[in-house]
Amino acid sequence: MLEIRDLTKAFGPLAVLRGIDLEVRPGRVTAVLGPNGAGKTTLIKCILGLTHPDGGTIHLGGEPVIGDAYRARIGYMPQIARFPGNLSAADLLAMLADLRGASADQTDDELIGLFELEPHLHKPLRTLSGGTRQKVNAVLAFRFRPALLILDEPTSGLDPVASGILKDRIIAERAAGRTVVLTSHVTSELEELTDDVVFLVEGRVAFSGPVEELLLRTGQSRLERAIAQVMRSYPVDSEAA
Amino acid sequence: MTSTVLSSVGSSSAAPATAPHTALKVARYEISNIIRSRWLLAYCAFFFLATDALLRFGGDGGRALLSLVSVVLFVVPLMALVFGTTYLYDAREFTELLLAQPVGRGRLFTGLFLGLAVPLSLALLLGIGLPFAWHGVGDNAQMVTLAVLGGCGVALTLSFVAIAFLVAVRTEDRVRALGTAVGIWLVLTLLYDGLVLVGIALLSHYPIERPVLALMVANPIDLARVLLLLRFDAGALQGYTGAVFTQFFGGAGAAIAAGILLLWVAVPSLLGLRAFRSKDF
């Protein structure tokens, strides 16, 4: 689904990605983990074309990531949802559909109903609560049935009910054969959703493979413990996975 | 899932994103966001009240226009710089979300630019135009002068929004960008004229009209001022230099000046676009 070879990126003297090799398998949920500053955000931004890598290649569905059209196959949910304050959620949904050239029968609005967003659709976005804006953010990522979903801390800012709905949706996407790449600090969420783990340390892949393999290799029975052990084995000052 | 399946999924919805009107789509939504903002209303109301007051208390239409020239040349560049910089920083996260869609950077940048520059220009034109429509414009010549003022105001809006975008795209820190923008305004509005005047005073015994002309052309605000003052025939009132200007800009010279003003829009826009294209978000 997603193949990354020898990806490098430096910001000035700071090498953030030092040759990333990884493969994201289709129809699975892959968690990108690592201490702060390990390069998770930069890696995701390279996949999205927000950041230009210095070297290496990215292939999506067997095709090199060039130009802009490939992003029609990606749904992105950023961690922070900040939208133009005077537009409504309905405006925003229309805007992205317009930009993607998606007609009404191509969109999936199930989450709007599940999140009970209908009463908020026509209010200015600045008047909505952070949690409600985050729901809008989630709707936008899933709405155009992308083959690859990139979710950056998807449940942050969501209440437990909404968080549950979103996790069910992620599981349903996987069942439908779609591919999900996510980052998260919530270990319970990771245990519930993750099939594969990519662990980054200082711009390199420290581990990449199925959760079972990570557990086996670390001799742990829980993902949280395994993550902690991988982190301890690298002398990096960090706060969380 | 095989790659062939994926490509067919992708191609079904990928095509329209590269269409040239994508920039206009972005602009449309940005404009509908901005025309509902309070600061734009305040900006429009400022010009409306200032123009109305000048027409009521500033003597005949000609004098009101002359005062209005000063107000427009003073306020428009500053506000375009401040609005332009803050707008791009406020829209930062949303810009990233839009960049994650199948939208080209050039089109997105153009859309964002038009999304701000069009409402600002309309607010200015409405603000100064409505009071004149209300009170009535003196004669045909004044009508033309008002049109030239509107044109210069729009050109300065486009130019300084472009400069603001260029600064904002190239500077990570919001406060520093805002400082740079205001600094550019201070230099072009106050410092520049001061230095030119000092130079003129020091070199008054030399034939410096041509260098002065070049210096005026190099500063878009001065350029607009010269264009407008020539409309009032006030250039001749400003001594020998003014006379040289009248001679130079008379007829085809005004067209040259207008062309240079357009360059002041085009060059910062293209530089900003280039910076936006290569930027790492």
GROMACS .gro file of C-alpha atoms in nm, chain A residues 7-234:
model
  228
    7LEU     CA    1   1.359   0.867   0.318
    8THR     CA    2   1.574   1.151   0.451
    9LYS     CA    3   1.491   1.500   0.567
   10ALA     CA    4   1.696   1.760   0.749
   11PHE     CA    5   1.587   2.101   0.872
   12GLY     CA    6   1.907   2.300   0.854
   13PRO     CA    7   2.167   2.111   1.057
   14LEU     CA    8   1.901   1.894   1.223
   15ALA     CA    9   1.858   1.555   1.055
   16VAL     CA   10   1.502   1.453   1.137
   17LEU     CA   11   1.464   1.151   0.908
   18ARG     CA   12   1.784   0.951   0.858
   19GLY     CA   13   1.687   0.691   0.604
   20ILE     CA   14   1.342   0.555   0.676
   21ASP     CA   15   1.255   0.220   0.519
   22LEU     CA   16   0.909   0.084   0.580
   23GLU     CA   17   0.613  -0.081   0.425
   24VAL     CA   18   0.255  -0.020   0.531
   25ARG     CA   19   0.048  -0.324   0.449
   26PRO     CA   20  -0.295  -0.280   0.293
   27GLY     CA   21  -0.608  -0.351   0.496
   28ARG     CA   22  -0.429  -0.306   0.827
   29VAL     CA   23  -0.396  -0.044   1.098
   30THR     CA   24  -0.038   0.072   1.140
   31ALA     CA   25   0.063   0.282   1.437
   32VAL     CA   26   0.362   0.515   1.399
   33LEU     CA   27   0.517   0.546   1.743
   34GLY     CA   28   0.826   0.694   1.896
   35PRO     CA   29   0.949   0.954   2.141
   36ASN     CA   30   0.893   1.324   2.073
   37GLY     CA   31   1.129   1.444   1.805
   38ALA     CA   32   1.165   1.094   1.657
   39GLY     CA   33   1.029   1.215   1.324
   40LYS     CA   34   0.667   1.090   1.332
   41THR     CA   35   0.516   1.421   1.224
   42THR     CA   36   0.780   1.483   0.957
   43LEU     CA   37   0.724   1.132   0.818
   44ILE     CA   38   0.349   1.190   0.793
   45LYS     CA   39   0.401   1.532   0.637
   46CYS     CA   40   0.633   1.380   0.377
   47ILE     CA   41   0.366   1.125   0.284
   48LEU     CA   42   0.110   1.405   0.249
   49GLY     CA   43   0.347   1.624   0.048
   50LEU     CA   44   0.339   1.897   0.312
   51THR     CA   45   0.713   1.858   0.360
   52HIS     CA   46   0.956   1.792   0.077
   53PRO     CA   47   1.197   1.508   0.160
   54ASP     CA   48   1.567   1.551   0.081
   55GLY     CA   49   1.601   1.199  -0.054
   56GLY     CA   50   1.434   0.863  -0.085
   57THR     CA   51   1.111   0.747  -0.242
   58ILE     CA   52   0.748   0.705  -0.139
   59HIS     CA   53   0.514   0.478  -0.334
   60LEU     CA   54   0.141   0.470  -0.280
   61GLY     CA   55  -0.036   0.169  -0.427
   62GLY     CA   56   0.270   0.094  -0.638
   63GLU     CA   57   0.291   0.441  -0.789
   64PRO     CA   58   0.550   0.701  -0.693
   65VAL     CA   59   0.411   0.992  -0.499
   66ILE     CA   60   0.442   1.281  -0.748
   67GLY     CA   61   0.220   1.578  -0.816
   68ASP     CA   62  -0.104   1.642  -0.631
   69ALA     CA   63  -0.359   1.394  -0.766
   70TYR     CA   64  -0.240   1.104  -0.547
   71ARG     CA   65  -0.379   1.282  -0.241
   72ALA     CA   66  -0.731   1.207  -0.365
   73ARG     CA   67  -0.661   0.858  -0.229
   74ILE     CA   68  -0.567   0.987   0.116
   75GLY     CA   69  -0.790   1.107   0.396
   76TYR     CA   70  -0.602   1.313   0.653
   77MET     CA   71  -0.716   1.399   1.003
   78PRO     CA   72  -0.476   1.652   1.158
   79GLN     CA   73  -0.432   1.665   1.532
   80ILE     CA   74  -0.547   2.025   1.561
   81ALA     CA   75  -0.873   2.120   1.395
   82ARG     CA   76  -0.864   2.491   1.316
   83PHE     CA   77  -1.103   2.602   1.048
   84PRO     CA   78  -1.207   2.940   0.905
   85GLY     CA   79  -1.424   3.069   1.187
   86ASN     CA   80  -1.700   3.232   0.985
   87LEU     CA   81  -1.768   2.930   0.768
   88SER     CA   82  -2.010   2.658   0.880
   89ALA     CA   83  -1.934   2.287   0.891
   90ALA     CA   84  -2.166   2.253   0.589
   91ASP     CA   85  -1.956   2.512   0.400
   92LEU     CA   86  -1.644   2.318   0.487
   93LEU     CA   87  -1.789   1.984   0.372
   94ALA     CA   88  -1.897   2.152   0.047
   95MET     CA   89  -1.556   2.316   0.001
   96LEU     CA   90  -1.359   1.992   0.030
   97ALA     CA   91  -1.608   1.803  -0.188
   98ASP     CA   92  -1.571   2.083  -0.441
   99LEU     CA   93  -1.189   2.070  -0.430
  100ARG     CA   94  -1.189   1.692  -0.460
  101GLY     CA   95  -1.450   1.695  -0.732
  102ALA     CA   96  -1.662   1.453  -0.531
  103SER     CA   97  -2.032   1.439  -0.603
  104ALA     CA   98  -2.292   1.374  -0.332
  105ASP     CA   99  -2.327   1.004  -0.412
  106GLN     CA  100  -1.953   0.955  -0.367
  107THR     CA  101  -1.942   1.084  -0.013
  108ASP     CA  102  -1.999   0.893   0.308
  109ASP     CA  103  -2.187   1.097   0.566
  110GLU     CA  104  -2.252   0.821   0.818
  111LEU     CA  105  -2.028   0.985   1.079
  112ILE     CA  106  -2.230   1.309   1.067
  113GLY     CA  107  -2.531   1.117   1.193
  114LEU     CA  108  -2.340   0.905   1.444
  115PHE     CA  109  -2.169   1.214   1.591
  116GLU     CA  110  -2.508   1.391   1.598
  117LEU     CA  111  -2.361   1.685   1.409
  118GLU     CA  112  -2.678   1.782   1.218
  119PRO     CA  113  -2.785   2.061   1.458
  120HIS     CA  114  -2.437   2.217   1.431
  121LEU     CA  115  -2.389   2.196   1.055
  122HIS     CA  116  -2.500   2.550   0.979
  123LYS     CA  117  -2.348   2.736   1.272
  124PRO     CA  118  -2.025   2.932   1.225
  125LEU     CA  119  -1.735   2.701   1.313
  126ARG     CA  120  -1.594   2.951   1.563
  127THR     CA  121  -1.903   2.901   1.781
  128LEU     CA  122  -1.855   2.522   1.801
  129SER     CA  123  -1.677   2.356   2.093
  130GLY     CA  124  -1.333   2.201   2.043
  131GLY     CA  125  -1.482   1.853   2.064
  132THR     CA  126  -1.745   1.930   1.801
  133ARG     CA  127  -1.481   2.075   1.570
  134GLN     CA  128  -1.278   1.758   1.618
  135LYS     CA  129  -1.583   1.555   1.508
  136VAL     CA  130  -1.606   1.770   1.194
  137ASN     CA  131  -1.235   1.705   1.145
  138ALA     CA  132  -1.298   1.328   1.161
  139VAL     CA  133  -1.595   1.349   0.922
  140LEU     CA  134  -1.375   1.526   0.665
  141ALA     CA  135  -1.105   1.257   0.679
  142PHE     CA  136  -1.345   0.965   0.622
  143ARG     CA  137  -1.598   1.137   0.398
  144PHE     CA  138  -1.440   1.074   0.058
  145ARG     CA  139  -1.380   0.700   0.109
  146PRO     CA  140  -1.000   0.724   0.080
  147ALA     CA  141  -0.795   0.407   0.033
  148LEU     CA  142  -0.545   0.535   0.291
  149LEU     CA  143  -0.639   0.714   0.613
  150ILE     CA  144  -0.377   0.912   0.800
  151LEU     CA  145  -0.499   0.998   1.148
  152ASP     CA  146  -0.285   1.211   1.379
  153GLU     CA  147  -0.397   1.153   1.740
  154PRO     CA  148  -0.752   1.089   1.617
  155THR     CA  149  -0.930   1.064   1.952
  156SER     CA  150  -0.764   1.363   2.121
  157GLY     CA  151  -1.031   1.612   2.221
  158LEU     CA  152  -1.315   1.365   2.174
  159ASP     CA  153  -1.542   1.250   2.457
  160PRO     CA  154  -1.553   0.872   2.530
  161VAL     CA  155  -1.873   0.821   2.328
  162ALA     CA  156  -1.739   0.998   2.019
  163SER     CA  157  -1.403   0.830   2.067
  164GLY     CA  158  -1.576   0.490   2.066
  165ILE     CA  159  -1.767   0.576   1.750
  166LEU     CA  160  -1.445   0.679   1.578
  167LYS     CA  161  -1.265   0.361   1.683
  168ASP     CA  162  -1.554   0.149   1.556
  169ARG     CA  163  -1.528   0.333   1.230
  170ILE     CA  164  -1.154   0.268   1.205
  171ILE     CA  165  -1.218  -0.103   1.262
  172ALA     CA  166  -1.491  -0.097   0.996
  173GLU     CA  167  -1.255   0.071   0.750
  174ARG     CA  168  -1.001  -0.202   0.805
  175ALA     CA  169  -1.270  -0.467   0.755
  176ALA     CA  170  -1.354  -0.296   0.424
  177GLY     CA  171  -0.993  -0.341   0.316
  178ARG     CA  172  -0.882   0.018   0.366
  179THR     CA  173  -0.547   0.106   0.517
  180VAL     CA  174  -0.502   0.319   0.827
  181VAL     CA  175  -0.189   0.490   0.954
  182LEU     CA  176  -0.226   0.657   1.293
  183THR     CA  177  -0.030   0.812   1.575
  184SER     CA  178  -0.150   0.804   1.931
  185HIS     CA  179  -0.042   0.855   2.288
  186VAL     CA  180  -0.331   0.649   2.421
  187THR     CA  181  -0.210   0.295   2.478
  188SER     CA  182  -0.556   0.146   2.529
  189GLU     CA  183  -0.649   0.281   2.188
  190LEU     CA  184  -0.334   0.136   2.035
  191GLU     CA  185  -0.401  -0.206   2.188
  192GLU     CA  186  -0.755  -0.199   2.053
  193LEU     CA  187  -0.673  -0.091   1.700
  194THR     CA  188  -0.317  -0.164   1.602
  195ASP     CA  189  -0.210  -0.451   1.376
  196ASP     CA  190   0.137  -0.326   1.290
  197VAL     CA  191   0.380  -0.101   1.473
  198VAL     CA  192   0.642   0.129   1.326
  199PHE     CA  193   0.869   0.252   1.600
  200LEU     CA  194   1.086   0.552   1.518
  201VAL     CA  195   1.385   0.662   1.720
  202GLU     CA  196   1.593   0.961   1.616
  203GLY     CA  197   1.480   0.949   1.255
  204ARG     CA  198   1.534   0.577   1.207
  205VAL     CA  199   1.304   0.277   1.215
  206ALA     CA  200   1.382   0.092   1.538
  207PHE     CA  201   1.109  -0.166   1.488
  208SER     CA  202   0.861  -0.237   1.214
  209GLY     CA  203   0.624  -0.532   1.212
  210PRO     CA  204   0.311  -0.689   1.357
  211VAL     CA  205   0.221  -0.630   1.721
  212GLU     CA  206   0.264  -1.003   1.793
  213GLU     CA  207   0.622  -0.989   1.675
  214LEU     CA  208   0.692  -0.688   1.896
  215LEU     CA  209   0.546  -0.872   2.195
  216LEU     CA  210   0.747  -1.184   2.114
  217ARG     CA  211   1.069  -0.993   2.069
  218THR     CA  212   1.032  -0.798   2.393
  219GLY     CA  213   0.891  -1.091   2.587
  220GLN     CA  214   0.597  -0.883   2.704
  221SER     CA  215   0.229  -0.970   2.698
  222ARG     CA  216   0.094  -0.616   2.667
  223LEU     CA  217   0.164  -0.358   2.397
  224GLU     CA  218   0.213  -0.080   2.649
  225ARG     CA  219   0.492  -0.272   2.825
  226ALA     CA  220   0.651  -0.366   2.495
  227ILE     CA  221   0.653  -0.003   2.382
  228ALA     CA  222   0.804   0.103   2.711
  229GLN     CA  223   1.075  -0.158   2.675
  230VAL     CA  224   1.164  -0.052   2.322
  231MET     CA  225   1.184   0.308   2.439
  232ARG     CA  226   1.406   0.219   2.736
  233SER     CA  227   1.648   0.035   2.513
  234TYR     CA  228   1.717   0.364   2.333
   0.00000   0.00000   0.00000
